Amino acid sequence: MAQGSNFVDYVKVCCRSGHGGAGSAHLHRDKFTAKGGPDGGDGGRGGHVILKGSSQHWTLLHLKYRKHIIAENGGPGLSALRTGANGKDEFLEVPLGTVAKDAETGEILFDITEDGEIKILTPGGKGGLGNWHFKSATQQTPRFAQSGMPGQEQWIILELKVLADVGLVGFPNAGKSTLLSVVSAAKPEIADYPFTTLVPNLGIVGYRDSRSFVMADIPGIIEGASQGKGLGHRFLRHIERNAVLLFMIPADTDRSIAEEYEILLNELTAYNSELVDKPRLLAITKSDMLDDELEAEMAATLPKAIPSIFISSVSGKNIQQLKDMIWKAIND
């Protein structure tokens, strides 16, 4: 899974479909027929530019430098009523969760969520009609045919919103990356300073009986993120595609747990009020530093409306119980 500078979640590309091939104005001729009738075939269809969902891609990096996507033109019609070859289609494989927008209007054209899903971004031009279509009682040997229809050109914005079963939500240094590294094979950068995570990281978390779920470590939120402060909208949008939200607040926070949770919730609500309708869990991280008495005192102050658990990624405290909670929330 792509990390660091290899994570690209926004590209703008110019898509141009192929022109339709011209119809043929051929008149039938052979050694037995000196002046035959029209037998010109139709032109081939111009190639489409097609969007295709692929579970093999996690980022739009492979499209970062492909600014112009050009499909092949259709072939001209042939004699003996043969249709010209269709132009070769151009496929843009994109990760699941990619939204295609018209760059000029901002209109959402397609939302790719399934592996193998195919949508035509710019359709190829229709092939022109061969001369035999124009034969009539008054025109037995038309010596003309129809030109092919032109292809289409359109600037498209591709925007990735990470698809995951559970998204980790919290301020910088809440322990999100550490948890992801412990429960999956993902290797996010971890350091003791804010904003270590600058891009979403994904990990596949193994669960009981060979089952698994996808966890997304979303870059840390700050107050004002919904207004674009810090990493702002660019990464808040990734939370939209997470089935369950796991709020993570460190036990050593300067605020109360309830206050920090409320701030995080308000930021999500301000960005997109529908986010708070998702199932939510709360994990108090770094709880290995708490003794039983302090943990009990802190537990009494936790928000009542959300299931919560004290964990430590370092000691492994309650990690399996957290997985159980996540699995239940995903499947309820």
CSV table of C-alpha atoms in Angstrom, one decimal:
chain,number,residue,atom,x,y,z
A,1,MET,CA,0.0,0.0,0.0
A,2,ALA,CA,1.3,3.4,-1.0
A,3,GLN,CA,2.7,5.7,1.7
A,4,GLY,CA,4.5,9.0,2.0
A,5,SER,CA,5.2,10.9,-1.3
A,6,ASN,CA,3.7,7.9,-3.2
A,7,PHE,CA,0.2,8.6,-2.0
A,8,VAL,CA,-1.6,10.7,-4.6
A,9,ASP,CA,-5.3,11.3,-4.1
A,10,TYR,CA,-6.0,14.1,-6.7
A,11,VAL,CA,-5.2,14.3,-10.4
A,12,LYS,CA,-6.6,16.3,-13.3
A,13,VAL,CA,-6.5,14.7,-16.8
A,14,CYS,CA,-7.7,15.6,-20.3
A,15,CYS,CA,-9.6,12.8,-21.8
A,16,ARG,CA,-10.1,12.7,-25.6
A,17,SER,CA,-12.1,9.9,-27.2
A,18,GLY,CA,-11.4,8.8,-30.8
A,19,HIS,CA,-13.2,10.1,-33.9
A,20,GLY,CA,-15.5,7.8,-35.7
A,21,GLY,CA,-14.2,6.4,-39.0
A,22,ALA,CA,-15.5,7.7,-42.3
A,23,GLY,CA,-18.0,5.6,-44.2
A,24,SER,CA,-16.9,4.2,-47.5
A,25,ALA,CA,-18.2,5.4,-50.9
A,26,HIS,CA,-16.9,2.2,-52.7
A,27,LEU,CA,-18.8,0.8,-55.7
A,28,HIS,CA,-18.8,-2.9,-56.2
A,29,ARG,CA,-16.4,-4.0,-59.0
A,30,ASP,CA,-15.1,-7.4,-60.0
A,31,LYS,CA,-14.3,-9.2,-63.3
A,32,PHE,CA,-17.9,-10.1,-63.7
A,33,THR,CA,-19.4,-6.7,-62.7
A,34,ALA,CA,-18.2,-3.6,-64.4
A,35,LYS,CA,-20.6,-1.2,-62.8
A,36,GLY,CA,-21.9,-2.6,-59.5
A,37,GLY,CA,-23.9,-0.9,-56.9
A,38,PRO,CA,-22.7,0.8,-53.7
A,39,ASP,CA,-21.0,-1.6,-51.2
A,40,GLY,CA,-19.1,0.8,-49.0
A,41,GLY,CA,-19.1,-0.2,-45.3
A,42,ASP,CA,-19.6,2.0,-42.2
A,43,GLY,CA,-16.8,3.6,-40.4
A,44,GLY,CA,-15.6,2.1,-37.1
A,45,ARG,CA,-16.5,3.6,-33.7
A,46,GLY,CA,-13.9,5.9,-32.1
A,47,GLY,CA,-12.3,4.5,-29.0
A,48,HIS,CA,-13.8,5.4,-25.6
A,49,VAL,CA,-11.9,6.7,-22.6
A,50,ILE,CA,-13.1,4.3,-19.8
A,51,LEU,CA,-12.8,4.4,-16.0
A,52,LYS,CA,-12.2,1.1,-14.4
A,53,GLY,CA,-12.2,0.2,-10.7
A,54,SER,CA,-9.2,-1.8,-9.6
A,55,SER,CA,-8.5,-3.3,-6.1
A,56,GLN,CA,-4.9,-3.5,-7.2
A,57,HIS,CA,-4.5,0.3,-6.9
A,58,TRP,CA,-4.5,2.2,-3.6
A,59,THR,CA,-3.5,5.6,-5.0
A,60,LEU,CA,-3.7,7.7,-8.2
A,61,LEU,CA,0.1,7.9,-8.4
A,62,HIS,CA,0.2,6.0,-11.7
A,63,LEU,CA,-1.9,8.7,-13.3
A,64,LYS,CA,0.0,11.7,-11.8
A,65,TYR,CA,2.0,12.4,-15.0
A,66,ARG,CA,-0.5,11.2,-17.6
A,67,LYS,CA,-2.1,14.5,-18.3
A,68,HIS,CA,-3.6,13.6,-21.7
A,69,ILE,CA,-5.5,10.4,-22.3
A,70,ILE,CA,-6.2,9.9,-26.0
A,71,ALA,CA,-8.2,7.0,-27.4
A,72,GLU,CA,-7.7,5.7,-31.0
A,73,ASN,CA,-9.8,6.9,-33.9
A,74,GLY,CA,-12.1,4.4,-35.7
A,75,GLY,CA,-11.0,2.9,-39.0
A,76,PRO,CA,-12.7,3.9,-42.3
A,77,GLY,CA,-15.4,1.7,-43.8
A,78,LEU,CA,-14.3,-1.0,-46.3
A,79,SER,CA,-15.6,-2.5,-49.5
A,80,ALA,CA,-18.1,-5.4,-49.5
A,81,LEU,CA,-20.1,-3.7,-46.7
A,82,ARG,CA,-17.4,-4.3,-44.2
A,83,THR,CA,-17.3,-2.1,-41.2
A,84,GLY,CA,-14.1,-0.4,-40.3
A,85,ALA,CA,-12.2,-1.3,-37.1
A,86,ASN,CA,-13.3,0.3,-33.9
A,87,GLY,CA,-10.7,2.5,-32.3
A,88,LYS,CA,-8.9,1.0,-29.3
A,89,ASP,CA,-10.4,2.1,-26.0
A,90,GLU,CA,-8.2,3.7,-23.3
A,91,PHE,CA,-8.7,2.4,-19.8
A,92,LEU,CA,-7.9,4.4,-16.7
A,93,GLU,CA,-7.6,2.0,-13.8
A,94,VAL,CA,-8.4,3.8,-10.5
A,95,PRO,CA,-8.6,2.7,-6.8
A,96,LEU,CA,-11.9,1.9,-5.3
A,97,GLY,CA,-13.4,5.1,-3.8
A,98,THR,CA,-12.4,7.3,-6.8
A,99,VAL,CA,-14.8,10.1,-7.7
A,100,ALA,CA,-14.7,11.5,-11.3
A,101,LYS,CA,-15.8,15.1,-11.7
A,102,ASP,CA,-16.2,17.5,-14.6
A,103,ALA,CA,-13.3,19.9,-14.1
A,104,GLU,CA,-15.3,22.8,-15.4
A,105,THR,CA,-18.6,22.5,-13.6
A,106,GLY,CA,-17.6,20.3,-10.6
A,107,GLU,CA,-20.4,17.9,-11.4
A,108,ILE,CA,-19.8,14.4,-10.1
A,109,LEU,CA,-19.9,12.1,-13.1
A,110,PHE,CA,-19.1,8.7,-11.5
A,111,ASP,CA,-18.2,7.2,-8.2
A,112,ILE,CA,-16.2,4.0,-8.5
A,113,THR,CA,-16.7,1.6,-5.6
A,114,GLU,CA,-16.4,-1.9,-7.0
A,115,ASP,CA,-13.6,-3.9,-8.4
A,116,GLY,CA,-14.0,-4.3,-12.2
A,117,GLU,CA,-16.6,-1.5,-12.4
A,118,ILE,CA,-16.5,0.2,-15.8
A,119,LYS,CA,-17.8,3.7,-16.7
A,120,ILE,CA,-17.3,5.5,-20.0
A,121,LEU,CA,-15.8,8.9,-19.3
A,122,THR,CA,-15.7,10.2,-22.9
A,123,PRO,CA,-17.5,8.1,-25.6
A,124,GLY,CA,-15.9,7.6,-29.0
A,125,GLY,CA,-17.5,9.2,-32.0
A,126,LYS,CA,-19.9,7.1,-34.1
A,127,GLY,CA,-18.7,5.8,-37.4
A,128,GLY,CA,-20.0,7.4,-40.6
A,129,LEU,CA,-22.5,5.5,-42.8
A,130,GLY,CA,-21.3,3.8,-45.9
A,131,ASN,CA,-22.8,4.8,-49.3
A,132,TRP,CA,-25.1,1.7,-49.5
A,133,HIS,CA,-27.3,3.4,-46.8
A,134,PHE,CA,-28.1,6.2,-49.3
A,135,LYS,CA,-29.2,4.0,-52.2
A,136,SER,CA,-32.7,4.8,-53.3
A,137,ALA,CA,-35.0,4.4,-56.3
A,138,THR,CA,-33.8,7.7,-57.7
A,139,GLN,CA,-30.2,7.3,-56.6
A,140,GLN,CA,-28.9,3.8,-57.5
A,141,THR,CA,-25.2,4.5,-57.2
A,142,PRO,CA,-24.5,7.1,-54.5
A,143,ARG,CA,-20.9,8.1,-54.7
A,144,PHE,CA,-20.8,9.7,-51.3
A,145,ALA,CA,-20.7,8.5,-47.7
A,146,GLN,CA,-21.0,10.0,-44.3
A,147,SER,CA,-18.0,11.3,-42.3
A,148,GLY,CA,-17.5,9.9,-38.8
A,149,MET,CA,-18.6,11.8,-35.7
A,150,PRO,CA,-15.9,13.6,-33.8
A,151,GLY,CA,-14.7,12.3,-30.5
A,152,GLN,CA,-15.2,14.3,-27.2
A,153,GLU,CA,-12.6,16.1,-25.1
A,154,GLN,CA,-13.1,16.8,-21.5
A,155,TRP,CA,-10.9,17.8,-18.5
A,156,ILE,CA,-11.7,15.4,-15.6
A,157,ILE,CA,-10.8,15.6,-12.0
A,158,LEU,CA,-10.1,12.2,-10.3
A,159,GLU,CA,-10.4,12.4,-6.5
A,160,LEU,CA,-9.7,9.5,-4.2
A,161,LYS,CA,-11.7,9.0,-1.0
A,162,VAL,CA,-10.1,6.1,0.8
A,163,LEU,CA,-12.4,3.1,1.3
A,164,ALA,CA,-11.9,1.4,4.7
A,165,ASP,CA,-13.9,-0.5,7.2
A,166,VAL,CA,-12.6,1.7,10.1
A,167,GLY,CA,-11.0,5.1,10.1
A,168,LEU,CA,-8.8,6.3,13.0
A,169,VAL,CA,-9.8,9.9,14.0
A,170,GLY,CA,-7.8,12.0,16.4
A,171,PHE,CA,-5.5,14.9,17.0
A,172,PRO,CA,-1.8,14.6,16.0
A,173,ASN,CA,0.2,12.2,18.3
A,174,ALA,CA,-2.9,10.4,19.5
A,175,GLY,CA,-1.2,7.0,18.7
A,176,LYS,CA,-3.1,6.2,15.5
A,177,SER,CA,0.0,5.2,13.5
A,178,THR,CA,1.3,3.1,16.4
A,179,LEU,CA,-1.9,1.2,16.6
A,180,LEU,CA,-2.0,0.6,12.8
A,181,SER,CA,1.6,-0.7,12.9
A,182,VAL,CA,0.8,-3.1,15.7
A,183,VAL,CA,-2.4,-4.6,14.3
A,184,SER,CA,-1.4,-4.8,10.7
A,185,ALA,CA,1.6,-5.1,8.4
A,186,ALA,CA,1.5,-1.4,7.5
A,187,LYS,CA,4.6,0.6,8.4
A,188,PRO,CA,3.6,4.2,8.8
A,189,GLU,CA,6.2,6.7,9.9
A,190,ILE,CA,6.1,7.1,13.7
A,191,ALA,CA,7.8,9.9,15.7
A,192,ASP,CA,7.2,12.0,18.7
A,193,TYR,CA,6.1,15.2,16.9
A,194,PRO,CA,2.8,16.4,15.5
A,195,PHE,CA,1.8,15.7,11.9
A,196,THR,CA,4.1,12.6,11.4
A,197,THR,CA,1.3,11.2,9.3
A,198,LEU,CA,0.8,13.5,6.3
A,199,VAL,CA,-1.1,11.0,4.1
A,200,PRO,CA,-3.7,8.3,4.9
A,201,ASN,CA,-2.1,4.9,5.6
A,202,LEU,CA,-4.0,1.7,5.1
A,203,GLY,CA,-3.5,-1.6,6.8
A,204,ILE,CA,-5.3,-5.0,6.6
A,205,VAL,CA,-6.0,-6.1,10.2
A,206,GLY,CA,-6.2,-9.9,10.7
A,207,TYR,CA,-9.1,-11.0,12.9
A,208,ARG,CA,-10.4,-14.3,14.2
A,209,ASP,CA,-10.9,-17.3,11.9
A,210,SER,CA,-8.8,-15.8,9.1
A,211,ARG,CA,-11.2,-12.9,8.7
A,212,SER,CA,-9.9,-9.3,8.3
A,213,PHE,CA,-10.9,-5.7,7.9
A,214,VAL,CA,-9.2,-2.6,6.5
A,215,MET,CA,-8.1,0.2,8.8
A,216,ALA,CA,-7.2,3.7,7.7
A,217,ASP,CA,-4.9,6.0,9.6
A,218,ILE,CA,-6.2,9.5,8.7
A,219,PRO,CA,-3.7,12.4,9.3
A,220,GLY,CA,-4.3,14.2,12.5
A,221,ILE,CA,-7.1,16.7,12.8
A,222,ILE,CA,-6.7,20.1,14.5
A,223,GLU,CA,-9.3,22.7,15.6
A,224,GLY,CA,-10.4,24.5,12.4
A,225,ALA,CA,-9.7,21.6,10.1
A,226,SER,CA,-13.3,21.9,8.8
A,227,GLN,CA,-12.4,25.4,7.7
A,228,GLY,CA,-9.3,24.2,5.9
A,229,LYS,CA,-6.7,24.7,8.7
A,230,GLY,CA,-3.8,22.3,9.1
A,231,LEU,CA,-4.3,19.5,6.6
A,232,GLY,CA,-7.9,20.5,6.4
A,233,HIS,CA,-10.4,19.3,3.8
A,234,ARG,CA,-7.8,17.3,1.8
A,235,PHE,CA,-7.8,14.5,4.4
A,236,LEU,CA,-11.2,15.0,6.1
A,237,ARG,CA,-12.8,13.8,2.9
A,238,HIS,CA,-11.1,10.4,3.4
A,239,ILE,CA,-13.2,9.9,6.5
A,240,GLU,CA,-16.4,10.0,4.4
A,241,ARG,CA,-15.7,6.4,3.1
A,242,ASN,CA,-15.0,4.7,6.4
A,243,ALA,CA,-17.8,2.5,7.7
A,244,VAL,CA,-16.8,2.9,11.4
A,245,LEU,CA,-15.0,5.8,13.0
A,246,LEU,CA,-12.6,5.0,15.9
A,247,PHE,CA,-11.9,8.1,17.9
A,248,MET,CA,-8.5,8.0,19.6
A,249,ILE,CA,-7.6,10.2,22.5
A,250,PRO,CA,-4.4,9.8,24.5
A,251,ALA,CA,-4.6,9.3,28.3
A,252,ASP,CA,-2.1,12.2,28.8
A,253,THR,CA,-4.2,14.8,26.9
A,254,ASP,CA,-4.1,18.3,28.3
A,255,ARG,CA,-7.9,18.5,28.0
A,256,SER,CA,-10.5,16.2,29.4
A,257,ILE,CA,-11.3,13.1,27.3
A,258,ALA,CA,-14.9,14.4,26.9
A,259,GLU,CA,-13.8,17.9,25.8
A,260,GLU,CA,-11.3,16.5,23.2
A,261,TYR,CA,-13.9,14.1,21.9
A,262,GLU,CA,-16.4,16.9,21.6
A,263,ILE,CA,-13.9,19.1,19.6
A,264,LEU,CA,-13.2,16.2,17.2
A,265,LEU,CA,-16.9,15.5,16.8
A,266,ASN,CA,-17.6,19.2,16.1
A,267,GLU,CA,-14.9,19.3,13.4
A,268,LEU,CA,-16.4,16.3,11.6
A,269,THR,CA,-19.9,17.8,11.9
A,270,ALA,CA,-18.8,21.2,10.5
A,271,TYR,CA,-17.2,19.4,7.5
A,272,ASN,CA,-20.0,17.0,6.8
A,273,SER,CA,-22.9,16.5,9.2
A,274,GLU,CA,-23.6,13.0,7.9
A,275,LEU,CA,-20.2,11.8,9.3
A,276,VAL,CA,-21.6,11.7,12.8
A,277,ASP,CA,-24.3,9.2,11.7
A,278,LYS,CA,-21.6,6.6,11.3
A,279,PRO,CA,-21.0,4.0,14.1
A,280,ARG,CA,-18.4,5.5,16.5
A,281,LEU,CA,-16.0,4.0,19.0
A,282,LEU,CA,-13.6,5.6,21.5
A,283,ALA,CA,-10.2,4.3,22.4
A,284,ILE,CA,-8.2,5.9,25.2
A,285,THR,CA,-4.6,5.3,24.1
A,286,LYS,CA,-1.3,5.2,26.1
A,287,SER,CA,-3.3,3.8,29.0
A,288,ASP,CA,-0.3,1.7,30.2
A,289,MET,CA,0.7,4.8,32.1
A,290,LEU,CA,-2.4,4.7,34.2
A,291,ASP,CA,-2.8,2.8,37.4
A,292,ASP,CA,-6.1,1.1,38.2
A,293,GLU,CA,-7.4,3.9,40.4
A,294,LEU,CA,-6.6,6.7,37.9
A,295,GLU,CA,-8.1,4.7,35.0
A,296,ALA,CA,-11.3,4.2,37.1
A,297,GLU,CA,-11.5,7.9,37.8
A,298,MET,CA,-11.0,8.7,34.1
A,299,ALA,CA,-13.6,6.1,33.0
A,300,ALA,CA,-16.2,7.8,35.1
A,301,THR,CA,-15.8,11.0,33.1
A,302,LEU,CA,-16.0,9.4,29.6
A,303,PRO,CA,-18.8,10.3,27.2
A,304,LYS,CA,-21.7,7.9,27.8
A,305,ALA,CA,-23.1,7.9,24.2
A,306,ILE,CA,-20.1,6.0,22.7
A,307,PRO,CA,-18.6,2.6,23.5
A,308,SER,CA,-15.1,3.2,24.9
A,309,ILE,CA,-12.0,1.2,25.8
A,310,PHE,CA,-8.6,1.8,27.4
A,311,ILE,CA,-5.8,0.5,25.2
A,312,SER,CA,-2.0,0.5,24.9
A,313,SER,CA,-0.4,-0.3,21.6
A,314,VAL,CA,3.0,-0.6,23.3
A,315,SER,CA,1.9,-3.2,26.0
A,316,GLY,CA,-0.8,-4.8,23.9
A,317,LYS,CA,-3.4,-3.9,26.5
A,318,ASN,CA,-7.0,-4.6,25.3
A,319,ILE,CA,-5.9,-4.7,21.7
A,320,GLN,CA,-7.8,-7.9,21.0
A,321,GLN,CA,-10.9,-6.5,22.8
A,322,LEU,CA,-10.7,-3.4,20.6
A,323,LYS,CA,-10.6,-5.6,17.5
A,324,ASP,CA,-13.7,-7.4,18.8
A,325,MET,CA,-15.5,-4.0,19.2
A,326,ILE,CA,-14.5,-2.9,15.7
A,327,TRP,CA,-15.6,-6.1,14.1
A,328,LYS,CA,-19.0,-5.9,15.9
A,329,ALA,CA,-19.5,-2.3,14.8
A,330,ILE,CA,-18.6,-3.1,11.2
A,331,ASN,CA,-21.0,-6.0,11.0
A,332,ASP,CA,-24.0,-4.7,13.0
